[in-house]
């Protein structure tokens, strides 16, 4: 749930208007599985991210390491990769 929604925020702007959001395809695992998040799910995801994550990840950055952001390229370089829902779940567990 939360990880799935959170990963959708990685490529989106800081706070676009609801009308600017589009359904978004996100990677679920490293085997090519994907899921589509609807506009409503993305709005909810942004709200969750702003309430639970933005304190440490202001503007897509990372307070604990200023050299690491939340861009897909940077997330792919993490171990485990954090560029998929599965990777984020593994990292958080």
JSON list of C-alpha atoms in Angstrom, two decimals:
[
{"chain": "A", "resi": 1, "resn": "UNK", "atom": "CA", "xyz": [0.00, 0.00, 0.00]},
{"chain": "A", "resi": 2, "resn": "UNK", "atom": "CA", "xyz": [2.12, 2.88, 1.26]},
{"chain": "A", "resi": 3, "resn": "UNK", "atom": "CA", "xyz": [5.28, 1.78, -0.54]},
{"chain": "A", "resi": 4, "resn": "UNK", "atom": "CA", "xyz": [3.37, 1.27, -3.77]},
{"chain": "A", "resi": 5, "resn": "UNK", "atom": "CA", "xyz": [1.92, 4.74, -3.50]},
{"chain": "A", "resi": 6, "resn": "UNK", "atom": "CA", "xyz": [5.18, 6.28, -2.36]},
{"chain": "A", "resi": 7, "resn": "UNK", "atom": "CA", "xyz": [7.17, 5.06, -5.34]},
{"chain": "A", "resi": 8, "resn": "UNK", "atom": "CA", "xyz": [4.71, 6.76, -7.68]},
{"chain": "A", "resi": 9, "resn": "UNK", "atom": "CA", "xyz": [5.86, 10.09, -6.31]},
{"chain": "A", "resi": 10, "resn": "UNK", "atom": "CA", "xyz": [9.43, 9.64, -7.46]},
{"chain": "A", "resi": 11, "resn": "UNK", "atom": "CA", "xyz": [8.98, 11.06, -10.92]},
{"chain": "A", "resi": 12, "resn": "UNK", "atom": "CA", "xyz": [6.27, 13.58, -10.22]},
{"chain": "A", "resi": 13, "resn": "UNK", "atom": "CA", "xyz": [6.49, 17.28, -9.49]},
{"chain": "A", "resi": 14, "resn": "UNK", "atom": "CA", "xyz": [6.40, 18.56, -5.93]},
{"chain": "A", "resi": 15, "resn": "UNK", "atom": "CA", "xyz": [2.70, 19.47, -5.87]},
{"chain": "A", "resi": 16, "resn": "UNK", "atom": "CA", "xyz": [0.89, 19.53, -9.22]},
{"chain": "A", "resi": 17, "resn": "UNK", "atom": "CA", "xyz": [-2.76, 20.35, -9.34]},
{"chain": "A", "resi": 18, "resn": "UNK", "atom": "CA", "xyz": [-5.06, 17.33, -9.40]},
{"chain": "A", "resi": 19, "resn": "UNK", "atom": "CA", "xyz": [-5.95, 18.03, -13.04]},
{"chain": "A", "resi": 20, "resn": "UNK", "atom": "CA", "xyz": [-2.25, 17.76, -13.99]},
{"chain": "A", "resi": 21, "resn": "UNK", "atom": "CA", "xyz": [-1.93, 14.20, -12.70]},
{"chain": "A", "resi": 22, "resn": "UNK", "atom": "CA", "xyz": [-2.15, 11.26, -15.07]},
{"chain": "A", "resi": 23, "resn": "UNK", "atom": "CA", "xyz": [-2.48, 7.55, -14.41]},
{"chain": "A", "resi": 24, "resn": "UNK", "atom": "CA", "xyz": [1.08, 6.38, -13.81]},
{"chain": "A", "resi": 25, "resn": "UNK", "atom": "CA", "xyz": [2.74, 3.04, -14.56]},
{"chain": "A", "resi": 26, "resn": "UNK", "atom": "CA", "xyz": [5.17, 1.99, -11.82]},
{"chain": "A", "resi": 27, "resn": "UNK", "atom": "CA", "xyz": [7.65, -0.90, -11.58]},
{"chain": "A", "resi": 28, "resn": "UNK", "atom": "CA", "xyz": [6.61, -3.58, -9.08]},
{"chain": "A", "resi": 29, "resn": "UNK", "atom": "CA", "xyz": [9.62, -5.90, -9.32]},
{"chain": "A", "resi": 30, "resn": "UNK", "atom": "CA", "xyz": [12.83, -6.40, -11.27]},
{"chain": "A", "resi": 31, "resn": "UNK", "atom": "CA", "xyz": [11.18, -8.94, -13.58]},
{"chain": "A", "resi": 32, "resn": "UNK", "atom": "CA", "xyz": [9.11, -6.40, -15.49]},
{"chain": "A", "resi": 33, "resn": "UNK", "atom": "CA", "xyz": [5.87, -6.55, -13.50]},
{"chain": "A", "resi": 34, "resn": "UNK", "atom": "CA", "xyz": [4.15, -3.16, -13.35]},
{"chain": "A", "resi": 35, "resn": "UNK", "atom": "CA", "xyz": [1.05, -1.62, -11.83]},
{"chain": "A", "resi": 36, "resn": "UNK", "atom": "CA", "xyz": [-0.93, 1.45, -12.83]},
{"chain": "A", "resi": 37, "resn": "UNK", "atom": "CA", "xyz": [-1.86, 4.01, -10.21]},
{"chain": "A", "resi": 38, "resn": "UNK", "atom": "CA", "xyz": [-4.93, 6.13, -10.91]},
{"chain": "A", "resi": 39, "resn": "UNK", "atom": "CA", "xyz": [-5.14, 9.89, -10.45]},
{"chain": "A", "resi": 40, "resn": "UNK", "atom": "CA", "xyz": [-7.00, 9.32, -7.18]},
{"chain": "A", "resi": 41, "resn": "UNK", "atom": "CA", "xyz": [-4.29, 6.96, -5.90]},
{"chain": "A", "resi": 42, "resn": "UNK", "atom": "CA", "xyz": [-1.59, 9.49, -6.83]},
{"chain": "A", "resi": 43, "resn": "UNK", "atom": "CA", "xyz": [-3.40, 12.27, -4.97]},
{"chain": "A", "resi": 44, "resn": "UNK", "atom": "CA", "xyz": [-3.61, 10.01, -1.92]},
{"chain": "A", "resi": 45, "resn": "UNK", "atom": "CA", "xyz": [0.05, 9.03, -2.33]},
{"chain": "A", "resi": 46, "resn": "UNK", "atom": "CA", "xyz": [1.17, 12.64, -2.38]},
{"chain": "A", "resi": 47, "resn": "UNK", "atom": "CA", "xyz": [-0.82, 13.31, 0.76]},
{"chain": "A", "resi": 48, "resn": "UNK", "atom": "CA", "xyz": [0.71, 10.27, 2.49]},
{"chain": "A", "resi": 49, "resn": "UNK", "atom": "CA", "xyz": [4.22, 11.22, 1.36]},
{"chain": "A", "resi": 50, "resn": "UNK", "atom": "CA", "xyz": [3.81, 14.80, 2.56]},
{"chain": "A", "resi": 51, "resn": "UNK", "atom": "CA", "xyz": [2.50, 13.63, 5.95]},
{"chain": "A", "resi": 52, "resn": "UNK", "atom": "CA", "xyz": [4.90, 10.74, 6.57]},
{"chain": "A", "resi": 53, "resn": "UNK", "atom": "CA", "xyz": [8.02, 11.16, 4.45]},
{"chain": "A", "resi": 54, "resn": "UNK", "atom": "CA", "xyz": [8.56, 14.81, 3.50]},
{"chain": "A", "resi": 55, "resn": "UNK", "atom": "CA", "xyz": [10.17, 15.69, 6.84]},
{"chain": "A", "resi": 56, "resn": "UNK", "atom": "CA", "xyz": [13.27, 13.71, 5.81]},
{"chain": "A", "resi": 57, "resn": "UNK", "atom": "CA", "xyz": [12.78, 13.80, 2.03]},
{"chain": "A", "resi": 58, "resn": "UNK", "atom": "CA", "xyz": [12.06, 17.49, 1.39]},
{"chain": "A", "resi": 59, "resn": "UNK", "atom": "CA", "xyz": [11.87, 18.15, -2.34]},
{"chain": "A", "resi": 60, "resn": "UNK", "atom": "CA", "xyz": [12.93, 14.60, -3.17]},
{"chain": "A", "resi": 61, "resn": "UNK", "atom": "CA", "xyz": [16.15, 14.86, -1.18]},
{"chain": "A", "resi": 62, "resn": "UNK", "atom": "CA", "xyz": [17.46, 12.82, 1.71]},
{"chain": "A", "resi": 63, "resn": "UNK", "atom": "CA", "xyz": [18.37, 14.39, 5.06]},
{"chain": "A", "resi": 64, "resn": "UNK", "atom": "CA", "xyz": [20.66, 11.55, 6.16]},
{"chain": "A", "resi": 65, "resn": "UNK", "atom": "CA", "xyz": [22.75, 11.74, 2.97]},
{"chain": "A", "resi": 66, "resn": "UNK", "atom": "CA", "xyz": [22.47, 14.96, 0.98]},
{"chain": "A", "resi": 67, "resn": "UNK", "atom": "CA", "xyz": [24.22, 13.30, -1.99]},
{"chain": "A", "resi": 68, "resn": "UNK", "atom": "CA", "xyz": [21.42, 10.75, -2.45]},
{"chain": "A", "resi": 69, "resn": "UNK", "atom": "CA", "xyz": [18.01, 11.75, -3.75]},
{"chain": "A", "resi": 70, "resn": "UNK", "atom": "CA", "xyz": [14.81, 9.96, -4.66]},
{"chain": "A", "resi": 71, "resn": "UNK", "atom": "CA", "xyz": [15.30, 9.95, -8.43]},
{"chain": "A", "resi": 72, "resn": "UNK", "atom": "CA", "xyz": [14.87, 6.62, -10.22]},
{"chain": "A", "resi": 73, "resn": "UNK", "atom": "CA", "xyz": [18.55, 6.45, -11.23]},
{"chain": "A", "resi": 74, "resn": "UNK", "atom": "CA", "xyz": [19.67, 6.95, -7.62]},
{"chain": "A", "resi": 75, "resn": "UNK", "atom": "CA", "xyz": [17.13, 4.47, -6.29]},
{"chain": "A", "resi": 76, "resn": "UNK", "atom": "CA", "xyz": [18.26, 1.84, -8.80]},
{"chain": "A", "resi": 77, "resn": "UNK", "atom": "CA", "xyz": [21.80, 2.14, -7.43]},
{"chain": "A", "resi": 78, "resn": "UNK", "atom": "CA", "xyz": [20.76, 1.26, -3.87]},
{"chain": "A", "resi": 79, "resn": "UNK", "atom": "CA", "xyz": [21.18, -2.21, -2.40]},
{"chain": "A", "resi": 80, "resn": "UNK", "atom": "CA", "xyz": [18.60, -3.58, -2.47]},
{"chain": "A", "resi": 81, "resn": "UNK", "atom": "CA", "xyz": [17.37, -1.49, -5.38]},
{"chain": "A", "resi": 82, "resn": "UNK", "atom": "CA", "xyz": [14.66, 0.92, -4.34]},
{"chain": "A", "resi": 83, "resn": "UNK", "atom": "CA", "xyz": [13.40, 1.60, -7.86]},
{"chain": "A", "resi": 84, "resn": "UNK", "atom": "CA", "xyz": [10.59, -0.97, -7.54]},
{"chain": "A", "resi": 85, "resn": "UNK", "atom": "CA", "xyz": [7.84, -1.53, -5.01]},
{"chain": "A", "resi": 86, "resn": "UNK", "atom": "CA", "xyz": [9.44, -4.85, -4.08]},
{"chain": "A", "resi": 87, "resn": "UNK", "atom": "CA", "xyz": [12.81, -3.15, -3.54]},
{"chain": "A", "resi": 88, "resn": "UNK", "atom": "CA", "xyz": [11.34, -0.46, -1.28]},
{"chain": "A", "resi": 89, "resn": "UNK", "atom": "CA", "xyz": [9.50, -3.08, 0.78]},
{"chain": "A", "resi": 90, "resn": "UNK", "atom": "CA", "xyz": [12.72, -5.12, 1.13]},
{"chain": "A", "resi": 91, "resn": "UNK", "atom": "CA", "xyz": [14.65, -2.00, 2.16]},
{"chain": "A", "resi": 92, "resn": "UNK", "atom": "CA", "xyz": [12.04, -0.97, 4.75]},
{"chain": "A", "resi": 93, "resn": "UNK", "atom": "CA", "xyz": [11.88, -4.45, 6.24]}
]
